[in-house]
Coordinates of C-alpha atoms and ligand atoms in Angstrom, one line a residue:
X43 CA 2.0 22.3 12.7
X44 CA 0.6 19.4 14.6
X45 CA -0.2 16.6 12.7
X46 CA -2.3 13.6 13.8
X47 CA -1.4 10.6 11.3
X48 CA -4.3 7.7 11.4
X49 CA -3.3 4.4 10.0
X50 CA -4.7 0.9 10.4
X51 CA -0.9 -0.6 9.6
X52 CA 2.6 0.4 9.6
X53 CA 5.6 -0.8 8.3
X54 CA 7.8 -2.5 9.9
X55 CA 5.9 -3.2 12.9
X56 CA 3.0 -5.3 10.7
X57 CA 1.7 -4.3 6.8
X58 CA -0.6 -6.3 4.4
X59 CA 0.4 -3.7 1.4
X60 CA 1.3 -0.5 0.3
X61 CA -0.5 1.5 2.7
X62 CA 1.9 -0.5 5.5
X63 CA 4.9 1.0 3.5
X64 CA 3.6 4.6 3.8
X65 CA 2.6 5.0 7.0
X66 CA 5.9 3.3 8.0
X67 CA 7.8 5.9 6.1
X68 CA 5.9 9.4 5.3
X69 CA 4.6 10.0 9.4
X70 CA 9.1 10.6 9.4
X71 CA 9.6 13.0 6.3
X72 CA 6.6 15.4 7.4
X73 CA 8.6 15.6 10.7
X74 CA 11.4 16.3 8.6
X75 CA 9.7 19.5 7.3
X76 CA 9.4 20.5 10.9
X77 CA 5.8 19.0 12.3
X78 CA 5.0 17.4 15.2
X79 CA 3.9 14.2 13.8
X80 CA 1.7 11.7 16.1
X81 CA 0.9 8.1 14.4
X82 CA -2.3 6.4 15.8
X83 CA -2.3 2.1 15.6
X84 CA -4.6 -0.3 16.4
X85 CA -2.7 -2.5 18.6
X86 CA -2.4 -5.9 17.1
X87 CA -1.5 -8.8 19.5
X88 CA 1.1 -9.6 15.9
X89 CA 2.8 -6.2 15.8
X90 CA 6.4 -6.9 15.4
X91 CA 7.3 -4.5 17.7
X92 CA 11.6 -6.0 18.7
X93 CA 13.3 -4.8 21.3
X94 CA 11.3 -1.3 21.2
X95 CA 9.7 -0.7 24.7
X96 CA 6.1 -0.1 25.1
X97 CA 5.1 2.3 27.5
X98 CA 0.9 2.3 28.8
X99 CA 0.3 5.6 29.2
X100 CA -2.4 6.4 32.5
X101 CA -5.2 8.0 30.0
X102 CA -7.8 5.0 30.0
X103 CA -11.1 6.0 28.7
X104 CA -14.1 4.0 27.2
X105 CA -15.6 4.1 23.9
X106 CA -19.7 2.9 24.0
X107 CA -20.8 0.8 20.6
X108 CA -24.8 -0.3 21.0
X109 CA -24.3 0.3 24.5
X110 CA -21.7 -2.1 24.9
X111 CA -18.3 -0.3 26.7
X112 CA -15.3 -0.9 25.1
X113 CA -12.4 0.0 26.9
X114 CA -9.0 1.6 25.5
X115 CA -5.9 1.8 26.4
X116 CA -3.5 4.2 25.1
X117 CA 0.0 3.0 24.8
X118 CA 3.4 4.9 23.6
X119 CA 6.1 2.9 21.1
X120 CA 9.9 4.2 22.8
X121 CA 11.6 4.9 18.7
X122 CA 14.5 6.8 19.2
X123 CA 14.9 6.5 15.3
X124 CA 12.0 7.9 14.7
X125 CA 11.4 11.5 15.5
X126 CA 7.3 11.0 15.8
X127 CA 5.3 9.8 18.3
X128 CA 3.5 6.6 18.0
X129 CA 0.6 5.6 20.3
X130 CA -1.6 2.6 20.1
X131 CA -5.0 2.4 20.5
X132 CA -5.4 -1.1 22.3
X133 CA -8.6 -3.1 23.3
X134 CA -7.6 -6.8 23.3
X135 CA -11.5 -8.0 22.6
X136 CA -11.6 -5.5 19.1
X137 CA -7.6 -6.4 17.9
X138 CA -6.1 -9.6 19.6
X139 CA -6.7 -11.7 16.4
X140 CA -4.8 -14.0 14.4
X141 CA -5.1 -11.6 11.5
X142 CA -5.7 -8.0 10.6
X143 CA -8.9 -7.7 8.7
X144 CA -9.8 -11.3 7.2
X145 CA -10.7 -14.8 9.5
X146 CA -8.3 -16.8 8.2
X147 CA -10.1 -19.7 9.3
X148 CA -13.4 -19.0 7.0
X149 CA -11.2 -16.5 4.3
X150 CA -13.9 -13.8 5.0
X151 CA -13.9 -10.2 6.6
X152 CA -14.2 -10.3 10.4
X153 CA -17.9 -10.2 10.9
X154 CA -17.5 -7.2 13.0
X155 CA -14.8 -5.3 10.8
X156 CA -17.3 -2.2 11.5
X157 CA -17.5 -2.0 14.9
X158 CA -13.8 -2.5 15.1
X159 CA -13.2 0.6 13.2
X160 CA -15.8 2.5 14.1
X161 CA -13.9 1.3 17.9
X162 CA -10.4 2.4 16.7
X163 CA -12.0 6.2 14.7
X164 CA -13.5 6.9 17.9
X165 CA -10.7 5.8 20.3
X166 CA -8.5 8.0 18.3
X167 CA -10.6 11.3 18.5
X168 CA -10.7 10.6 22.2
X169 CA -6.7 9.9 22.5
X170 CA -6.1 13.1 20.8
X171 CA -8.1 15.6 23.1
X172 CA -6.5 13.5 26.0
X173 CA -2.6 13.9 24.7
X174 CA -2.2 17.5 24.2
X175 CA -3.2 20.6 22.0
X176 CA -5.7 19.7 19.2
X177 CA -3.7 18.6 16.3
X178 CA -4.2 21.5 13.2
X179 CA -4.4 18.0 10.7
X180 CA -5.5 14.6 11.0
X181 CA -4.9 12.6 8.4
X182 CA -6.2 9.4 8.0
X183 CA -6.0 6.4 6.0
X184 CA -8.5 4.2 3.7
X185 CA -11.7 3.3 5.4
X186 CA -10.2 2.1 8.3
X187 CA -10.0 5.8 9.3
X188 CA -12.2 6.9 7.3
X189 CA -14.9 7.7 9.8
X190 CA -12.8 10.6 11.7
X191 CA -13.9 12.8 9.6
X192 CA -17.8 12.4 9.4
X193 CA -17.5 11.8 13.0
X194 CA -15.7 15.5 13.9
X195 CA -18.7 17.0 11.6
X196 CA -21.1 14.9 12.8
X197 CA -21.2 14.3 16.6
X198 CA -20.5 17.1 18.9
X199 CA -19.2 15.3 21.6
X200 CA -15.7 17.0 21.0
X201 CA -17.5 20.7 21.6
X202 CA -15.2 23.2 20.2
X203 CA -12.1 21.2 20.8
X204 CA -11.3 20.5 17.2
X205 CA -13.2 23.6 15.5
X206 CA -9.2 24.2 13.9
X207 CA -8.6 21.2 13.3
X208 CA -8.7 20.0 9.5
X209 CA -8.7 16.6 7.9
X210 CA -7.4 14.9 5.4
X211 CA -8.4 11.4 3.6
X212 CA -6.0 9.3 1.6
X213 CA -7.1 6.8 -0.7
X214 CA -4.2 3.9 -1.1
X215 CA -7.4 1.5 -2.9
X216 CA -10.7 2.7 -3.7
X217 CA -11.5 -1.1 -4.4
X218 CA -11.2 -1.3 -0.7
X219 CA -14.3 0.7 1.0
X220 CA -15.4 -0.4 4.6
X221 CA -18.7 -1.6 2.7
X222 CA -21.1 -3.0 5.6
X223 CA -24.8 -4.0 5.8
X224 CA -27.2 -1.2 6.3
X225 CA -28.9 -2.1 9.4
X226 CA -25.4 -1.7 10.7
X227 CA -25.9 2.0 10.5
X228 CA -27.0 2.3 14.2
X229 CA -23.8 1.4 15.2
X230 CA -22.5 4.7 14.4
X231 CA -25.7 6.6 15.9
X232 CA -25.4 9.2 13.3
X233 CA -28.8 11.0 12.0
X234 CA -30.7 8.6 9.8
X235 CA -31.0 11.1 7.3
X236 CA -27.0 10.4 6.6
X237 CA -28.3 6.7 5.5
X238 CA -30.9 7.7 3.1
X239 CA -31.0 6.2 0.0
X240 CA -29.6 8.5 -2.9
X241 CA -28.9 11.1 -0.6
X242 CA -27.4 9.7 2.9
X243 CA -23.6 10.0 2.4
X244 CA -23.5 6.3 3.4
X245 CA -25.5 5.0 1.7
X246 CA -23.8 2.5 -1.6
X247 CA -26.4 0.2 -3.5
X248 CA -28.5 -0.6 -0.2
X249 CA -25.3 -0.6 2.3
X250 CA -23.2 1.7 4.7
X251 CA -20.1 2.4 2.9
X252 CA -17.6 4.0 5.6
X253 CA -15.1 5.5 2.6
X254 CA -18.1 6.6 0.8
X255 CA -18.8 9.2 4.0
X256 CA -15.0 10.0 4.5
X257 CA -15.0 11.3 0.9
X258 CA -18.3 13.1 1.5
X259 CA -17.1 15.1 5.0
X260 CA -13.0 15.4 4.7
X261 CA -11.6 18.7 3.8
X262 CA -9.4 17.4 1.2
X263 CA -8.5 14.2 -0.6
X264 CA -5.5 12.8 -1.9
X265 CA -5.0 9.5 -3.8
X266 CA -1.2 8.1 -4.4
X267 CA -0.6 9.4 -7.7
X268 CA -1.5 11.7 -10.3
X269 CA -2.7 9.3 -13.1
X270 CA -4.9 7.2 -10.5
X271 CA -6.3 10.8 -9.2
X272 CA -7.7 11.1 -12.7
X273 CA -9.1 7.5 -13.8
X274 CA -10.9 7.0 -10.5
X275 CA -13.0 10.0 -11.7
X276 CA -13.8 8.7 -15.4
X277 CA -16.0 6.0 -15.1
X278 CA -17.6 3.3 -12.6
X279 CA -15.5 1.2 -13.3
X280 CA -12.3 3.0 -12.6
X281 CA -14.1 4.5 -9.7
X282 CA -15.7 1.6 -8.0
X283 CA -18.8 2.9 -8.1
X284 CA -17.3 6.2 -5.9
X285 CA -16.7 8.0 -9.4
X286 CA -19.6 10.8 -8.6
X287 CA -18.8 11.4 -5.6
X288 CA -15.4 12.0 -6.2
X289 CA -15.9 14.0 -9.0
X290 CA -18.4 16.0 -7.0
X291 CA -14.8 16.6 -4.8
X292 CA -12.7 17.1 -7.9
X293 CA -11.3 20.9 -6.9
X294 CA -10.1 18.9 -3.5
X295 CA -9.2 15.8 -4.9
X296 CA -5.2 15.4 -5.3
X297 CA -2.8 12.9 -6.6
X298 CA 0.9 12.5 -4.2
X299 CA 2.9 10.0 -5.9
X300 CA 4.0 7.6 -3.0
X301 CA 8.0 7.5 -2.0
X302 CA 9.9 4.7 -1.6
X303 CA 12.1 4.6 2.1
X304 CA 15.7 4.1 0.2
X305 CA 17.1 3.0 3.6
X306 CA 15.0 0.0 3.9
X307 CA 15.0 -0.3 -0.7
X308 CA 18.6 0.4 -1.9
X309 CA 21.1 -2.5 -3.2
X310 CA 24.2 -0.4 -1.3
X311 CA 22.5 -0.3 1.5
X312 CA 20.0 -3.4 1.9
X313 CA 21.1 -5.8 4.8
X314 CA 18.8 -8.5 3.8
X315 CA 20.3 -9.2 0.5
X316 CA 23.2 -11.8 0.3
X317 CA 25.1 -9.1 -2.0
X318 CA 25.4 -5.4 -1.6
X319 CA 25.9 -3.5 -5.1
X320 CA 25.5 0.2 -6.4
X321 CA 25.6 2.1 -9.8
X322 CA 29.0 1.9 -10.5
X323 CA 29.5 -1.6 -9.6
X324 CA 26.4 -4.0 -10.1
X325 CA 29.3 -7.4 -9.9
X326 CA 26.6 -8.3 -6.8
X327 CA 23.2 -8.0 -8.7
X328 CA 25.1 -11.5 -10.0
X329 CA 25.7 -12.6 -6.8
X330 CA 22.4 -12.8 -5.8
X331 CA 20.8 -13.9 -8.9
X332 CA 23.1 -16.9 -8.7
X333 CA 22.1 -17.6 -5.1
X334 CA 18.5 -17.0 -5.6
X335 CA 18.3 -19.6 -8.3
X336 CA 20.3 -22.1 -6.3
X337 CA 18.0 -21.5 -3.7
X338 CA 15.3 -22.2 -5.8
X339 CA 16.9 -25.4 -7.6
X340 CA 16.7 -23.7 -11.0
X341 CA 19.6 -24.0 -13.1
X342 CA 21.9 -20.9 -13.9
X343 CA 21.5 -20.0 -17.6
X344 CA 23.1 -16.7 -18.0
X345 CA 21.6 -15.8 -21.1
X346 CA 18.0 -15.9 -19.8
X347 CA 16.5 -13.0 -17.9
X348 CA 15.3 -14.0 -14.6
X349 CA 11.5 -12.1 -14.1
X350 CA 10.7 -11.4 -11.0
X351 CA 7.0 -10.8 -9.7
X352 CA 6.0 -9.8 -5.6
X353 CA 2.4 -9.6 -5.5
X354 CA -0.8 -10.3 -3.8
X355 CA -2.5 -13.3 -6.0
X356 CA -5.7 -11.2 -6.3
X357 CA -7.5 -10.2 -9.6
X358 CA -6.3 -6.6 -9.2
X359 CA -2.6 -7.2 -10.2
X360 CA -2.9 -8.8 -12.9
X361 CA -2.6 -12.6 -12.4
X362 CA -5.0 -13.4 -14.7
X363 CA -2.7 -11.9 -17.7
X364 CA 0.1 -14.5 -16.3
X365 CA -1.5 -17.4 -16.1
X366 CA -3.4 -16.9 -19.9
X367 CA 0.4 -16.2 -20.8
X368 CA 2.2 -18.6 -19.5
X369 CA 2.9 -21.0 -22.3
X370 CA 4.0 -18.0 -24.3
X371 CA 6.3 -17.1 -21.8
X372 CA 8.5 -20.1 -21.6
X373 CA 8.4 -20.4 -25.1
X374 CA 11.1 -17.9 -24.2
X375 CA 14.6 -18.0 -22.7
X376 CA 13.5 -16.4 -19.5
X377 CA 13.5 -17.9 -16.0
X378 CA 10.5 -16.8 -13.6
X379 CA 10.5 -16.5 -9.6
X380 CA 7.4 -15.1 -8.3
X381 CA 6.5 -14.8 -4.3
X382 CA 3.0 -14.0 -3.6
X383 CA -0.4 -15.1 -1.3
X384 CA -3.6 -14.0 -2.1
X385 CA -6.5 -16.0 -3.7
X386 CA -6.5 -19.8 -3.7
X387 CA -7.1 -20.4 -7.2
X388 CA -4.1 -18.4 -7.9
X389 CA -2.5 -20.4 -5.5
X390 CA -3.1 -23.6 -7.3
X391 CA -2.4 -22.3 -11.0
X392 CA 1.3 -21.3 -9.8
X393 CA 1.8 -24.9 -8.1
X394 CA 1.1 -26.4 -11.2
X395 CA 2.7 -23.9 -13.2
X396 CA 6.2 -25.0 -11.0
X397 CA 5.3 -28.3 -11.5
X398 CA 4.9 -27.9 -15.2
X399 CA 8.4 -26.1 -15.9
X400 CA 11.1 -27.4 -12.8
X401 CA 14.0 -25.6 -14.8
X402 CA 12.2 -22.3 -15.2
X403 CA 9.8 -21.4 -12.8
X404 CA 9.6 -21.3 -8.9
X405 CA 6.6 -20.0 -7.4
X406 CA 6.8 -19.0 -3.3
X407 CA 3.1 -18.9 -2.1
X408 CA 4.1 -16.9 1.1
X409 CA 4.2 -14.0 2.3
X410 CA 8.3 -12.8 2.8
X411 CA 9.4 -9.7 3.0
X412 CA 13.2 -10.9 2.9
X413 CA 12.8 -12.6 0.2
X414 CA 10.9 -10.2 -1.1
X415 CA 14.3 -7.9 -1.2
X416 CA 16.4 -11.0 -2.9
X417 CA 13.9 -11.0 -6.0
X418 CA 14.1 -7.2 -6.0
X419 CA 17.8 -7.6 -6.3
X420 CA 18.3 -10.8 -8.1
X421 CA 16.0 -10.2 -11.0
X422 CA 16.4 -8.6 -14.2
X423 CA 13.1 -7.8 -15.1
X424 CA 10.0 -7.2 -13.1
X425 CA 6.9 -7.9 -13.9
X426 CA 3.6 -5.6 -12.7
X427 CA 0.7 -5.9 -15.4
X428 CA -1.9 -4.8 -12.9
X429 CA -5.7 -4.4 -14.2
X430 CA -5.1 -1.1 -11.9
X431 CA -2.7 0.3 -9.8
X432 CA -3.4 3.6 -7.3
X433 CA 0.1 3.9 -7.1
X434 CA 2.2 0.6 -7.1
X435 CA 5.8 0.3 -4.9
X436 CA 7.5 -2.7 -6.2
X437 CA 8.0 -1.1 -9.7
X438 CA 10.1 1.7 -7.8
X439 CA 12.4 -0.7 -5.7
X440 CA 12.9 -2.1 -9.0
X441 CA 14.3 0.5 -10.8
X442 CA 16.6 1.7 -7.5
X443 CA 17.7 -2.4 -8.0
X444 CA 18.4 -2.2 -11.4
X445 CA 15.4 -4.9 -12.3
X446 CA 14.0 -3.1 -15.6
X447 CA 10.3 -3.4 -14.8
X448 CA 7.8 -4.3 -17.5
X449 CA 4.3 -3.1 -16.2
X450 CA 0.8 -1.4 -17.8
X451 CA 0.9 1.6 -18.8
X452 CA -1.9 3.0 -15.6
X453 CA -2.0 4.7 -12.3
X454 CA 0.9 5.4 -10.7
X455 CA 2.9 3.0 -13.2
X456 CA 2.8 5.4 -15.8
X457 CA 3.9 8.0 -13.3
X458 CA 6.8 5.9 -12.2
X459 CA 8.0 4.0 -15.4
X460 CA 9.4 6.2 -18.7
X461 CA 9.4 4.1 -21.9
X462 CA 12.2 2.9 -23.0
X463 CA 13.5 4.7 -26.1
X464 CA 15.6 2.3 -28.5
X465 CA 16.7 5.3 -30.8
X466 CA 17.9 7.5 -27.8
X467 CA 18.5 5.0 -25.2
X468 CA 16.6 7.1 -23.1
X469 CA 13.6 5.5 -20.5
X470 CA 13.4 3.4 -17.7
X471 CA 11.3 0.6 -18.8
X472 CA 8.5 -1.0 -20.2
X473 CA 4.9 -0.4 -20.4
X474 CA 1.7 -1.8 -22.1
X475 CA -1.8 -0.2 -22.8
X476 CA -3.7 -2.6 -23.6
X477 CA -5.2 -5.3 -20.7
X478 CA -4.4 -8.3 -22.7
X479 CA -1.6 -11.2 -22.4
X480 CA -0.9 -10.1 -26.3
X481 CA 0.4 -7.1 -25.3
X482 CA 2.1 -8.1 -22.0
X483 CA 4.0 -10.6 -24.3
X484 CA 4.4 -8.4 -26.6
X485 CA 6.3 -5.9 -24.3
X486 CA 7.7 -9.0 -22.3
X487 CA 9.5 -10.3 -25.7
X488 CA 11.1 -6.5 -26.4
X489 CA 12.8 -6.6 -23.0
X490 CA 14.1 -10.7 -23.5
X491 CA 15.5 -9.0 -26.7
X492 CA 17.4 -6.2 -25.7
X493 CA 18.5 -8.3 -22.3
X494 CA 20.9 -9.7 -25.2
X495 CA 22.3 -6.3 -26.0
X496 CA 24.5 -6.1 -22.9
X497 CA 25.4 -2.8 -23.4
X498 CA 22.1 -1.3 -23.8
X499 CA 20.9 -3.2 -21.2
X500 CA 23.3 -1.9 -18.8
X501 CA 22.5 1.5 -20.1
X502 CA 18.8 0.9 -19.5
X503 CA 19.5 -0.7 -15.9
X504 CA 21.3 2.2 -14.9
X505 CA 19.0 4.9 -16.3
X506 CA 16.8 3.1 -13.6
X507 CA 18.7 3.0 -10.6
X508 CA 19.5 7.1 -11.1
X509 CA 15.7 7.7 -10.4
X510 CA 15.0 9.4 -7.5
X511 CA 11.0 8.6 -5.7
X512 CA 12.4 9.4 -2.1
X513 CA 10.1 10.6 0.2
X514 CA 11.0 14.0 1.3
X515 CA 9.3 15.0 -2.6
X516 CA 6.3 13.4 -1.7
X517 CA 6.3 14.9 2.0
X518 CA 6.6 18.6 0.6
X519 CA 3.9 17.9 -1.1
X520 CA 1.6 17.0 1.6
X521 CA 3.1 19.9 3.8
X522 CA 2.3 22.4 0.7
X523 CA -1.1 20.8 0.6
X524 CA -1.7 20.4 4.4
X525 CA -0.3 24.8 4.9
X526 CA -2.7 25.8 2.1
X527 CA -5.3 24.1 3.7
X528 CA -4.7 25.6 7.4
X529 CA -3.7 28.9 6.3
X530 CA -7.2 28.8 3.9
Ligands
ADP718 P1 -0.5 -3.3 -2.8 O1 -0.5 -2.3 -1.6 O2 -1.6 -3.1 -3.8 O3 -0.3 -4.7 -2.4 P2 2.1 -2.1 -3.5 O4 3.0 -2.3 -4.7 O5 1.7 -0.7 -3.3 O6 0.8 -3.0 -3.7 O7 2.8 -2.6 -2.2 C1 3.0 -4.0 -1.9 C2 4.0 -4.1 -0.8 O8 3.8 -5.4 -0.2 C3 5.4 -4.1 -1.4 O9 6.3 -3.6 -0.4 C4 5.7 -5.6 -1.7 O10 7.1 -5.9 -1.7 C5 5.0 -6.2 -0.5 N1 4.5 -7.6 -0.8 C6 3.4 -8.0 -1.5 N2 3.3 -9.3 -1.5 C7 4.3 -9.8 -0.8 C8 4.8 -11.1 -0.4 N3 4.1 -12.2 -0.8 N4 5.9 -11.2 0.4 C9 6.5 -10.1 0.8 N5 6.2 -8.8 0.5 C10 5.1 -8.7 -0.3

């Protein structure tokens, strides 16, 4: 099968989130299976791209947005660890920016956000008629991409060249939805019917909502985990608003847990930790915790539990919880690192939190993905008490790092995360219901308790680390999904 994969990041080469970690790892495994796998970019002016070589290909065609030509050029990433093929969709007006979606000189959206999507949709669909054989899926990504889909059943500029070709959307954050002002709509030169209100599948309380239309017009759906499949459909709330439309799509809607790429997230194999370590010998988890803290000028109190947290600072995950509960939380003997950028009242809270307890807390407001790896393997606990969570990643490395991870008991959490059982011993973890810094604490205090136990720790640490989220499960999901919906 050939498979067109549409992302607007990939890791390693440049990711804001989770999304970045997918399309970094799952484009791979579904070649794995046997496809012939081709992953669409935007080319950034910041892609970390190394030592790869970058090879412009002689396709250069133009894409025409309010009359205004826009050209693209096509170029080819040389991966010989990779058995895909990765082209980027370049144009240095649309992506030469200092950052990927937000100015960081005002903190806003780029004002033109739409245009450069509705840019990188179209530049894709005419990439792939100019590459080869139509693909038999495309599957594309958040609202970024969303548009490929509307756009095949929309505009017949293709003609019959993808009339077997099938798409697939994948929500990685339905709070994320491509939501533009309505007079915007021309842009797209689409029937005005499609902008109706009530009706028009763009149309979101008086704006164009580019998700909103994917969901309408793509063949299937899949979010990144079971649990999060099902709340976005209960309520607006869980749903941002999108919850009728996606129960209106419920027989196509599925949930894929996301994997975890154990060759870039195992302690026996991670190069970016200062101590390698594995299940039958975790003397380096020690190791690192001891240099993390020195690192971070806290002292080394063996008896505490060191909690780690890697997050965005945004409302979503959670921050509010730890800031309400912060006092409570060094009323116990723990020890708290936490590396994170996001909102800047977050921002100042953790300063001052630092500033408050020097001997327990150390708060990085960066963004750091090598550091990101020495919390994952110098903590004992990690912390994830997200308001929601479509799927969540950092929970996984934890328990492959042996860091017993205390999070809510939602999305793809509670798919991720077994209870710990104190009668059997049995469980990976900790989880809360309830969105309240009571219950965080609550859950926080039973995991400072047993962290005395050493033996039951240990136990609990290791029942972690035998977990298996790689990949290839995920992947033969989408292949089973992606086969039943060709051979349909
Ligand atoms: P989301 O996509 O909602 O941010 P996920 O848990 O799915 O959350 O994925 C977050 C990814 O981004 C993880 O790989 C995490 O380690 C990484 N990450 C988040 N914040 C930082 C940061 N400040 N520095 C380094 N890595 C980070």
């Amino acid at each position: 099968m050939r498979i067109a994969f549409v992302a607007p990041e990939m890791a390693p080469f440049l990711k804001t989130g989770g999304l970045g970690d997918v399309a970094g790892a799952l484009p791979d495994e579904l070649a794995k299976c046997g496809h012939d796998v081709s992953v669409f970019l935007p080319y950034y002016s910041q892609l970390e791209l190394g030592r790869l070589a970058v090879h412009e290909r002689k396709e250069k065609f133009t894409v025409t947005i309010d009359r205004h030509e826009y050209e693209v050029t096509l170029s080819q990433v040389r991966d010989k660890r990779r058995n895909v093929q990765i082209l980027l969709i370049g144009n240095k007006e649309l992506f030469d920016r200092s950052s990927l979606y937000v100015d960081p000189s005002t903190g806003v959206d780029y004002e033109d956000n739409d245009i450069r999507f509705l840019f990188f949709s179209k530049a894709v669909i005419g990439a792939i008629q100019r590459i080869g054989p139509a693909p038999e899926i495309i599957h594309v990504h958040d609202w970024q991409s969303a548009l490929i889909p509307v756009l095949l059943k929309n505009d017949s500029s293709s003609g019959s060249y993808f009339e077997n070709t099938k798409t697939v959307l994948t929500v990685h954050n339905l709070a994320y939805q491509g939501a533009f002002p309505s007079e915007r709509f021309r842009l797209l030169e689409l029937p005005t019917e499609m902008m109706a209100p009530e009706t028009g599948p763009f149309e979101f309380w008086g704006k164009m909502n580019y998700l909103k239309a994917g969901l309408v017009f793509a063949d299937r759906l899949t979010t990144v985990s079971p649990k999060y499949a099902m709340e976005i459909q209960e309520n607006s709330e869980t749903g941002c608003g999108l919850d009728g439309v996606l129960r209106s799509r419920s027989n196509d809607l599925f949930g894929i847990l996301n994997g975890v790429d154990y060759k870039v997230w195992s302690p026996s194999r991670d190069k970016q930790i200062p101590a390698t370590y594995h299940l039958n010998n975790l003397s380096g988890k020690r190791t690192n915790k001891v240099e993390l803290l020195n690192r971070s000028s806290l002292p080394i109190r063996d008896t505490a539990p060191l909690i780690g947290m890697i997050t965005r600072l945004v409302d979503q995950k959670g921050i509010d919880l730890v800031a309400e509960a912060s006092e409570e939380l060094f009323k116990m003997n723990v020890q708290m690192i936490l590396l994170g950028s996001g909102e800047k009242k977050y921002h100042e809270f953790f300063k001052d939190l630092e500033d408050r307890y020097p001997d327990k807390c150390r708060c990085y407001l960066t963004f750091d993905n090598v550091l990101a790896h020495h919390i994952e393997a110098a903590s004992d606990i990690y912390l994830m008490p997200s308001r929601y969570e479509p799927c969540g990643l950092n929970q996984m490395y934890s328990l492959k790092y042996g860091t017993v991870p205390v999070v809510r008991n939602i999305g793809g959490l509670s798919n991720s995360v077994v209870k710990y059982d104190a009668t059997t011993g049995e469980g990976t973890g900790f989880l809360f219901d309830e969105y309240s810094s009571t219950a965080m604490i609550a859950e926080l205090r039973k995991a400072v308790s047993l962290f005395a136990k050493k033996r039951a720790w240990t136990k609990l640490m290791k029942n972690g680390m035998r977990e298996d989220f790689s990949w290839h499960r995920s992947a033969l999901s989408y292949c089973r999904l992606f086969e039943s919906l060709v051979n349909h």
